[in-house]
mmCIF file of C-alpha atoms in Angstrom:
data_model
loop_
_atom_site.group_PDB
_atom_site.id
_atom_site.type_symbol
_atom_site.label_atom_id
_atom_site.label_comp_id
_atom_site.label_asym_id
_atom_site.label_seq_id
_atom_site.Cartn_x
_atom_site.Cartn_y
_atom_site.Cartn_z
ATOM 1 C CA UNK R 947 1.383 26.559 13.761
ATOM 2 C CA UNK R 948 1.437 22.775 13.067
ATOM 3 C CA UNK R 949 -0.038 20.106 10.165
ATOM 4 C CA UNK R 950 -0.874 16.962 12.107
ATOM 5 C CA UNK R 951 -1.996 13.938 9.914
ATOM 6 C CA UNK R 952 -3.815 11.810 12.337
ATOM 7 C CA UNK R 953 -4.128 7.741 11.576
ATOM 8 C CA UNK R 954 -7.898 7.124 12.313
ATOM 9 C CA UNK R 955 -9.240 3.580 13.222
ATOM 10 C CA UNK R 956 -9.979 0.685 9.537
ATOM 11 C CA UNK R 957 -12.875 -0.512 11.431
ATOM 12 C CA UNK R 958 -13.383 -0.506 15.150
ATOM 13 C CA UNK R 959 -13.613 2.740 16.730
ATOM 14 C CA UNK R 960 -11.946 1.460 19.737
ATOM 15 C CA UNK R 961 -8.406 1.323 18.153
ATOM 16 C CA UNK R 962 -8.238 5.189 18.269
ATOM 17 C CA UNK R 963 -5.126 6.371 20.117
ATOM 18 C CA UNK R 964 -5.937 8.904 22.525
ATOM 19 C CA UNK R 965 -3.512 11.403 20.886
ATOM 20 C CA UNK R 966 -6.061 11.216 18.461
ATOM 21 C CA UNK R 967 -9.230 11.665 21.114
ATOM 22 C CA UNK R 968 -7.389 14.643 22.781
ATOM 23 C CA UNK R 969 -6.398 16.296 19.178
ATOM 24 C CA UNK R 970 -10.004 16.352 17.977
ATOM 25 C CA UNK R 971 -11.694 17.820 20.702
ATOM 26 C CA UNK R 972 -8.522 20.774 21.147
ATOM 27 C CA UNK R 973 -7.509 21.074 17.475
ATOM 28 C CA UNK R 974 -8.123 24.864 15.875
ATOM 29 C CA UNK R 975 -8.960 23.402 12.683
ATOM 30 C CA UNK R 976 -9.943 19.627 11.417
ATOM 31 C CA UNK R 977 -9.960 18.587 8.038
ATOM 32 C CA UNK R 978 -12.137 15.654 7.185
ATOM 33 C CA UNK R 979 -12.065 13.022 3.635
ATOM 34 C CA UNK R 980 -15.597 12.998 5.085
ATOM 35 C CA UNK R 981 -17.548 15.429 7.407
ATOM 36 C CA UNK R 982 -20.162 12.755 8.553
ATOM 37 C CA UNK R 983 -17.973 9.693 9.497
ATOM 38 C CA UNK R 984 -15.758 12.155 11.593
ATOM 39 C CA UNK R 985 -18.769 12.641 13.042
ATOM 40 C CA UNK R 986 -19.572 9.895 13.677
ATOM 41 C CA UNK R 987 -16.096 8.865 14.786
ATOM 42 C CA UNK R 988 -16.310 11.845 16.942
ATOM 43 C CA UNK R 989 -19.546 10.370 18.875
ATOM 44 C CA UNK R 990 -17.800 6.649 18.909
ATOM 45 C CA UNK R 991 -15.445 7.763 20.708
ATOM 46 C CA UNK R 992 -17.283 10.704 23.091
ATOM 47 C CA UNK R 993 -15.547 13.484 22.280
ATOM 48 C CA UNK R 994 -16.463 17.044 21.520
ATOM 49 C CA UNK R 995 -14.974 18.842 18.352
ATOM 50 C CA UNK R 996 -14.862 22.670 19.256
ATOM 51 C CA UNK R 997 -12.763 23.661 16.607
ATOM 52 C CA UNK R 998 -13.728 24.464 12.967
ATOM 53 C CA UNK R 999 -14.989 21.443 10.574
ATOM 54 C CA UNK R 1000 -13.916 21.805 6.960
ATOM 55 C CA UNK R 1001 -14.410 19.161 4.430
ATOM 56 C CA UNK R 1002 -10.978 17.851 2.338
ATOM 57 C CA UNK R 1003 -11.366 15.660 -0.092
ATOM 58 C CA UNK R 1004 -10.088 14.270 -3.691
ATOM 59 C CA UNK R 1005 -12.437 16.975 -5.359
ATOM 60 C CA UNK R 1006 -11.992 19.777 -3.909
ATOM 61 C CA UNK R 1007 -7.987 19.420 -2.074
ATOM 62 C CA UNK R 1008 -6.343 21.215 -4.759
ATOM 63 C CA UNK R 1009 -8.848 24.310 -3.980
ATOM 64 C CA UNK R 1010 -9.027 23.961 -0.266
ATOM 65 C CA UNK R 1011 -5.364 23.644 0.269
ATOM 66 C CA UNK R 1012 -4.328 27.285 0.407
ATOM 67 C CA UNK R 1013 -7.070 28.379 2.642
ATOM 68 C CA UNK R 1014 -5.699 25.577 5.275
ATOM 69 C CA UNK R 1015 -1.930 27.031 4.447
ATOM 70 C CA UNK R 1016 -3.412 30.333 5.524
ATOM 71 C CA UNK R 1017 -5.148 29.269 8.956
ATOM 72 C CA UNK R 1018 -1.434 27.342 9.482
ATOM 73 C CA UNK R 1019 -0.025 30.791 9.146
ATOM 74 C CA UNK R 1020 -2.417 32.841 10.846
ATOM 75 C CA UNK R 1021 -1.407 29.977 14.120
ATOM 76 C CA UNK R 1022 -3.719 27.565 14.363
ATOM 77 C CA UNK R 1023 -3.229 23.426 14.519
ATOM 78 C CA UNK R 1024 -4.760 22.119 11.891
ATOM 79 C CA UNK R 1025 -5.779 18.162 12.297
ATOM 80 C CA UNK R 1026 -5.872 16.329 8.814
ATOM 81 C CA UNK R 1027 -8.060 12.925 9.246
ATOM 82 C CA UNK R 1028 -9.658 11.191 6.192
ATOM 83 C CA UNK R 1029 -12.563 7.674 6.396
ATOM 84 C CA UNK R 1030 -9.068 5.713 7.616
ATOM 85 C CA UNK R 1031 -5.734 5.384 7.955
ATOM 86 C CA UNK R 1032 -3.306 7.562 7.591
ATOM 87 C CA UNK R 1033 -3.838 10.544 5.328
ATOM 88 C CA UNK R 1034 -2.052 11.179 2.252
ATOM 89 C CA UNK R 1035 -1.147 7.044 1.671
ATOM 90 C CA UNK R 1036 -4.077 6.162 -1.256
ATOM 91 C CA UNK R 1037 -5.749 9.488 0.347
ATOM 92 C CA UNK R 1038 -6.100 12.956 0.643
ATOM 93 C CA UNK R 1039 -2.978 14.893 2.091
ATOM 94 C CA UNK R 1040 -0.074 14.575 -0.282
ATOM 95 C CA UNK R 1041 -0.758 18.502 -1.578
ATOM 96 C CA UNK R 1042 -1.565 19.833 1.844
ATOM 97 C CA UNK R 1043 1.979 18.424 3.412
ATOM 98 C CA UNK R 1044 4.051 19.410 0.229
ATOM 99 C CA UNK R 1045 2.756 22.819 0.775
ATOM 100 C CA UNK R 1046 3.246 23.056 4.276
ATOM 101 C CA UNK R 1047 6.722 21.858 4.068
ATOM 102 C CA UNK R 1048 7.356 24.482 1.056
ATOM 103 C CA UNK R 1049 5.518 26.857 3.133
ATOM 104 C CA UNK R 1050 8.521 25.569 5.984
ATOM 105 C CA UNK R 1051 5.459 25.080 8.220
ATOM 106 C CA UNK R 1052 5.998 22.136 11.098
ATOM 107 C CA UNK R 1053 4.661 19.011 9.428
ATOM 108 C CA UNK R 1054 4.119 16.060 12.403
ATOM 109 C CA UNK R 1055 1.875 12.632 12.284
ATOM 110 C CA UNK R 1056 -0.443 10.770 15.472
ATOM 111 C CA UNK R 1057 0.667 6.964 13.891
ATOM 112 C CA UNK R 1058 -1.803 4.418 14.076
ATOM 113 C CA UNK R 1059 -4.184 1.905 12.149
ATOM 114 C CA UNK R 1060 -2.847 1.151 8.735
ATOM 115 C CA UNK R 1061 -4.711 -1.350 6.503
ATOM 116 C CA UNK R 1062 -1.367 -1.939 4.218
ATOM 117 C CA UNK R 1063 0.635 -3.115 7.698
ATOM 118 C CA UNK R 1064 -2.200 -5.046 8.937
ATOM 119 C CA UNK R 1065 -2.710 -6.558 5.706
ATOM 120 C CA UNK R 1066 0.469 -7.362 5.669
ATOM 121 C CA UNK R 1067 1.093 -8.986 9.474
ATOM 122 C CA UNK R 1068 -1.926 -11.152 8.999
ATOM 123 C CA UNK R 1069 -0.880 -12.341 5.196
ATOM 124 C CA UNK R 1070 1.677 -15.168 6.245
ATOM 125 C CA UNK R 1071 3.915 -13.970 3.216
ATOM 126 C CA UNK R 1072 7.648 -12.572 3.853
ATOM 127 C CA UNK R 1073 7.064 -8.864 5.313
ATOM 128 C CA UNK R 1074 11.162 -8.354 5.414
ATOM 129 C CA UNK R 1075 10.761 -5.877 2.034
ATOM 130 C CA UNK R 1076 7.488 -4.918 0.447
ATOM 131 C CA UNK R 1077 5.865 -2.106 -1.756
ATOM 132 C CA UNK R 1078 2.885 -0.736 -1.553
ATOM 133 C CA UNK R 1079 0.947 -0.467 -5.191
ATOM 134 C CA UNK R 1080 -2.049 1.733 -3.918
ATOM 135 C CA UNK R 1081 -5.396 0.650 -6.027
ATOM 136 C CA UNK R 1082 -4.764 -1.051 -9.796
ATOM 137 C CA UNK R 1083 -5.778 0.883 -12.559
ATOM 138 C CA UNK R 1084 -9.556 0.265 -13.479
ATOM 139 C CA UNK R 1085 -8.571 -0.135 -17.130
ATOM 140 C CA UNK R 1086 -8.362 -3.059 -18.447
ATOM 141 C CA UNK R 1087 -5.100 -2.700 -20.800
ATOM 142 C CA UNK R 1088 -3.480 -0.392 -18.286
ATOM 143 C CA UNK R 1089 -3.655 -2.704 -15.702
ATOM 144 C CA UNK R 1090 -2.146 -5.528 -17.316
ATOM 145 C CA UNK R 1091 0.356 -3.436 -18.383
ATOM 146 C CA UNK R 1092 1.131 -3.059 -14.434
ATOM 147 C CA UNK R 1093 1.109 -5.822 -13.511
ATOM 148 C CA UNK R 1094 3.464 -7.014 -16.587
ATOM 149 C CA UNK R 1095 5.835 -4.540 -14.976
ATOM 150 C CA UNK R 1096 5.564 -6.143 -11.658
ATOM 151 C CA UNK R 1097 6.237 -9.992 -12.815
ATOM 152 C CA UNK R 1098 9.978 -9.783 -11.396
ATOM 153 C CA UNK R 1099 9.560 -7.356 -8.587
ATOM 154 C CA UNK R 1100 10.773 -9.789 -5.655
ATOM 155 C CA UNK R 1101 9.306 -7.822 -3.108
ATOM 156 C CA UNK R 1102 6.014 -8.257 -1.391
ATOM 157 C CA UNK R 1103 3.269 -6.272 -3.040
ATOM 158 C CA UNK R 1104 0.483 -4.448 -1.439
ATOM 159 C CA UNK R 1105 -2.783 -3.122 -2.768
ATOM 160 C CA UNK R 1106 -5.931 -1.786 -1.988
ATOM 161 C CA UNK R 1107 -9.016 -2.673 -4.139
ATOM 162 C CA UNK R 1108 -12.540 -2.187 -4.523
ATOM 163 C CA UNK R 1109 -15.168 -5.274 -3.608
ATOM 164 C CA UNK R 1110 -16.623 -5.358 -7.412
ATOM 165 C CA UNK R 1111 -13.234 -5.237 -9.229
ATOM 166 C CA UNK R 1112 -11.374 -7.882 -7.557
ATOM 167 C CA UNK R 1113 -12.259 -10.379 -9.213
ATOM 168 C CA UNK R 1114 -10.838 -8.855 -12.681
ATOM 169 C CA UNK R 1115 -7.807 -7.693 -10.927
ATOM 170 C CA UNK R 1116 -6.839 -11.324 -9.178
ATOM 171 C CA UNK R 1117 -7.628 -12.550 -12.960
ATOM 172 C CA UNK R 1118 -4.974 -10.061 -14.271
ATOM 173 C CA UNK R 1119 -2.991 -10.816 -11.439
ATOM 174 C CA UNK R 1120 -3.174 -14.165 -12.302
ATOM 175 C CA UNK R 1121 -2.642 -14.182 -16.159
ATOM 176 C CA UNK R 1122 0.721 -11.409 -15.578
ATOM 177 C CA UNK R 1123 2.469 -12.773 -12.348
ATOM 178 C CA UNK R 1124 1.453 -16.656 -12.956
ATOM 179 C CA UNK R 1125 -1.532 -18.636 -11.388
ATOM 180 C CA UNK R 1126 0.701 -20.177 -8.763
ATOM 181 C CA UNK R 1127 1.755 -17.060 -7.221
ATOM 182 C CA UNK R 1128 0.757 -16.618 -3.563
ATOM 183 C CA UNK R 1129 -1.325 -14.077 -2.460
ATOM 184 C CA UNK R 1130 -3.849 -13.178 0.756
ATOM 185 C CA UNK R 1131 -7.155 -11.297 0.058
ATOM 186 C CA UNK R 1132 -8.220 -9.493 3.114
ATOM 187 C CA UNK R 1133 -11.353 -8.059 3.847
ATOM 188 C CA UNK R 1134 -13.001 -5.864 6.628
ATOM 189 C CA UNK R 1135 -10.015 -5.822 8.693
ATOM 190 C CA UNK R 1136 -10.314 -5.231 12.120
ATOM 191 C CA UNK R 1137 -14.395 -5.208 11.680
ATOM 192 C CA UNK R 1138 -16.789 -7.786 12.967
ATOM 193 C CA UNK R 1139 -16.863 -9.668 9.508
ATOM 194 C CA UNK R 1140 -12.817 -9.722 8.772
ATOM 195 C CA UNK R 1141 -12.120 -12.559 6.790
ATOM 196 C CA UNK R 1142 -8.219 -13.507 5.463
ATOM 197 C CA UNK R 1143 -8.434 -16.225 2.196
ATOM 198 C CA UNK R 1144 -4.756 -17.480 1.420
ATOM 199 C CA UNK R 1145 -3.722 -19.446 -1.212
ATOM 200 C CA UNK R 1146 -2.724 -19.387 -4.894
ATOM 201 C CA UNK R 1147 -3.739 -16.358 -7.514
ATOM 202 C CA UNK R 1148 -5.987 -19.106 -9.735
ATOM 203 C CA UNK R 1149 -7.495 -20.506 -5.964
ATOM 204 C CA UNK R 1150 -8.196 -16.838 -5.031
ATOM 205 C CA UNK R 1151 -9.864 -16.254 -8.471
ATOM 206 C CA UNK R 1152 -12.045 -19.330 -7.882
ATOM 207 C CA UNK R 1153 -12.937 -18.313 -4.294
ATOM 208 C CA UNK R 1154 -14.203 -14.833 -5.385
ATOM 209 C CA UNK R 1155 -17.232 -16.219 -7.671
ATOM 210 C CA UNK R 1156 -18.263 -18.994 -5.353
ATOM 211 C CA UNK R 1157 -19.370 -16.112 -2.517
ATOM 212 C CA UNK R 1158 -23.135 -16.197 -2.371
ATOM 213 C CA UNK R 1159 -22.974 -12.376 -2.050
ATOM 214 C CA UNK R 1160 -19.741 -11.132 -3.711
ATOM 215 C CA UNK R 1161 -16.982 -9.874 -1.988
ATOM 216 C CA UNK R 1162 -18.251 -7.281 0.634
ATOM 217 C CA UNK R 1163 -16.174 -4.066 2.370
ATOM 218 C CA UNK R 1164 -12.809 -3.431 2.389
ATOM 219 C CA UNK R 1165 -10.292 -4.672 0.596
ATOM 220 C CA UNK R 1166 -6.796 -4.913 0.693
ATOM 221 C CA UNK R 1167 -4.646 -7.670 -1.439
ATOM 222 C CA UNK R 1168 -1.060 -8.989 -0.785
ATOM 223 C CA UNK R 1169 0.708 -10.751 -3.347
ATOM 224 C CA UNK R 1170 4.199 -12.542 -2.770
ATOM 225 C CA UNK R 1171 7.035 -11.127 -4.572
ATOM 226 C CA UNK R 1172 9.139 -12.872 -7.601
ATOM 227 C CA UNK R 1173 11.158 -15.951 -6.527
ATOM 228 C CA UNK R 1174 14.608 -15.398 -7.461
ATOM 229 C CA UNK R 1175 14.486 -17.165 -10.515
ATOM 230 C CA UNK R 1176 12.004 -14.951 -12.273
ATOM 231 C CA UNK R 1177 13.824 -11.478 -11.837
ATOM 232 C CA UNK R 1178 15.793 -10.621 -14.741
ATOM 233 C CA UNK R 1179 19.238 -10.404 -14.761
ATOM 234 C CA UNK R 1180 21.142 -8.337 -16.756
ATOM 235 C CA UNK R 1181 24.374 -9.350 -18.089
ATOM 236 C CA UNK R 1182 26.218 -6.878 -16.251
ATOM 237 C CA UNK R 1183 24.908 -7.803 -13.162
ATOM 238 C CA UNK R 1184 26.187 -11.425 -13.590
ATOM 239 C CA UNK R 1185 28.641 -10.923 -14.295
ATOM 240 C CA UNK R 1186 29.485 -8.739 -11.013
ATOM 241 C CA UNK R 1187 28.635 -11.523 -9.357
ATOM 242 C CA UNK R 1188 30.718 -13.688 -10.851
ATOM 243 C CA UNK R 1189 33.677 -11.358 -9.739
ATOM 244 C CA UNK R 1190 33.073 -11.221 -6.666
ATOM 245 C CA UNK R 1191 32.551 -15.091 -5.584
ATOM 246 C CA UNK R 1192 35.981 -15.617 -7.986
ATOM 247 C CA UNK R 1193 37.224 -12.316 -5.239
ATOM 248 C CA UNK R 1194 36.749 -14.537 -2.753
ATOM 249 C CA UNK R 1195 39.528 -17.134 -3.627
ATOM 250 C CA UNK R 1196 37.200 -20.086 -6.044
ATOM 251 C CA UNK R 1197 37.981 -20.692 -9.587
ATOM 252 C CA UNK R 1198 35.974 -18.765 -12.482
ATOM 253 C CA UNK R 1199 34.012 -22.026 -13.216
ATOM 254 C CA UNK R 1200 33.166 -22.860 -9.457
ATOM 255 C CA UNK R 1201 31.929 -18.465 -9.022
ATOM 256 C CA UNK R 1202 29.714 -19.160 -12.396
ATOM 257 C CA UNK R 1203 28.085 -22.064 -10.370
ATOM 258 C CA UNK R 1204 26.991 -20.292 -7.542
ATOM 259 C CA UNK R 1205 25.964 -16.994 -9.063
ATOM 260 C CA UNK R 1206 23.767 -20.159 -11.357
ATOM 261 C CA UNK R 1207 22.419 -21.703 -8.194
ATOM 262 C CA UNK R 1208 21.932 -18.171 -6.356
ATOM 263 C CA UNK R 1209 20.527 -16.802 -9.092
ATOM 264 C CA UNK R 1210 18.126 -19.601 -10.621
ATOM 265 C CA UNK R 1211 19.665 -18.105 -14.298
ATOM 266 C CA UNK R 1212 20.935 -21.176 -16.393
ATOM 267 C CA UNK R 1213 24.299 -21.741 -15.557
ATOM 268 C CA UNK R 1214 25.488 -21.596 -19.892
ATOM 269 C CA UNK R 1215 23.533 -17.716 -18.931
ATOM 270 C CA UNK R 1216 25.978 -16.961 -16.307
ATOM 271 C CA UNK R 1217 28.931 -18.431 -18.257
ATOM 272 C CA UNK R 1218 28.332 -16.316 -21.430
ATOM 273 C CA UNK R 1219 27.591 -12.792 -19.199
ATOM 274 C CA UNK R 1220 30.837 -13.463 -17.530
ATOM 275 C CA UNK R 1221 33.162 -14.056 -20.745
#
């Protein structure tokens, strides 16, 4: 009686694991995003699925859910896999797992290909903190609104998008974080046509046009975070900082000059949150 979400391969079949191979040809149970790529995944990679095929996807999870929380209770191993990736991250699997785990059913993971860590290794921007953003909202206002949110957010961003709206959302991108920001679009990773275009938000918005054909597959954008300058500080936060450079033994006006210079805030800023 076990829930195993199983990474599947972003684009070459050959980067399956062989937990993976051995769990889809002995699983009881395997629940697919799509029915016909595991098949097809499944004859990639020569291997025989013997156990029952069920479709789980967006539409019909919520539905479907119980009746897997029931074959996980009768015994069986049920084998999550959706079109790549790891299940449940910007796919199907976040319901199943909460109700396993409330069920107190043994929840375990096959790791694997992620698009969001290749992404980021092949993006040349700091990978020391990051979030992952998932896909921008489709609506115009809404989105903005996001990425508003995100202008001070000093960690690197991740997220996925879909070849006809990226143009919009670098544009967005571009008009709420600033044109200068940096930021890799990456496309098809892993496949036979991956392609990686660095540079600026306003160079990335020119490069998207200029393709003869549009942008094509996959896609998954990385955006550097704030610099430190461009977070907000709040005037308590100051002017804890100012308290403890003074705790380490400098004068009041000496701790408001480095919490200026750490900070990028304008040192008269830093002076006025700490009196």
């Amino acid at each position: 009686m076990v829930l195993i979400l199983a990474a599947t391969p972003i684009g070459r079949a050959d980067d399956a694991s062989p937990r993976l191979r051995e769990l889809l040809g002995s699983a009881d149970v395997v629940a697919a995003e799509d029915t016909r790529r595991l098949g097809r995944l499944a004859s990639d990679l020569g291997v025989e699925i013997t156990g029952r095929i069920t479709s789980y996807f967006e539409g019909n999870e919520q539905r479907r859910t119980p009746d897997l929380i029931a074959d996980l209770q009768a015994g069986s191993t049920v084998l999550l896999v959706t079109d790549a990736g790891m299940p449940s991250v910007s796919d199907p699997g976040y319901r199943l797992v909460a109700a396993a785990v409330e069920a107190d059913i043994d929840v375990t993971a096959v790791p694997g290909p992620s698009a969001v860590l290749t992404a980021l290794a092949v993006s040349g921007l700091p990978v020391d903190r990051f979030s992952f953003e998932g896909f921008a909202p489709r609506k115009a206002g809404e989105r903005a609104r996001v990425f508003g949110a995100l202008a001070t957010e000093q960690r690197t961003m991740v997220f996925f998008e879909s070849p006809h709206r990226t143009e919009a959302t670098l544009a967005a991108m571009a008009q709420a974080l600033g044109g200068d920001r940096r930021a890799a679009l990456c496309r098809e990773l892993t496949k036979t046509h991956e392609e990686v275009v660095r540079g600026s938000l306003d160079e990335l918005v020119a490069w998207v046009p200029a393709q003869e054909h549009g942008v094509r597959g996959e896609v998954t954008l990385v955006i550097a975070g704030a610099s430190p300058e461009q977070r907000e500080w709040a005037a308590d936060e100051l002017r804890a900082l100012v308290d403890e450079q003074q705790a380490t033994g400098i004068s009041r006006k000496d701790a408001v000059a480095a919490v200026a210079a750490s900070t990028g805030v304008r040192r008269r800023t830093v002076f006025d949150a700490a009196h």
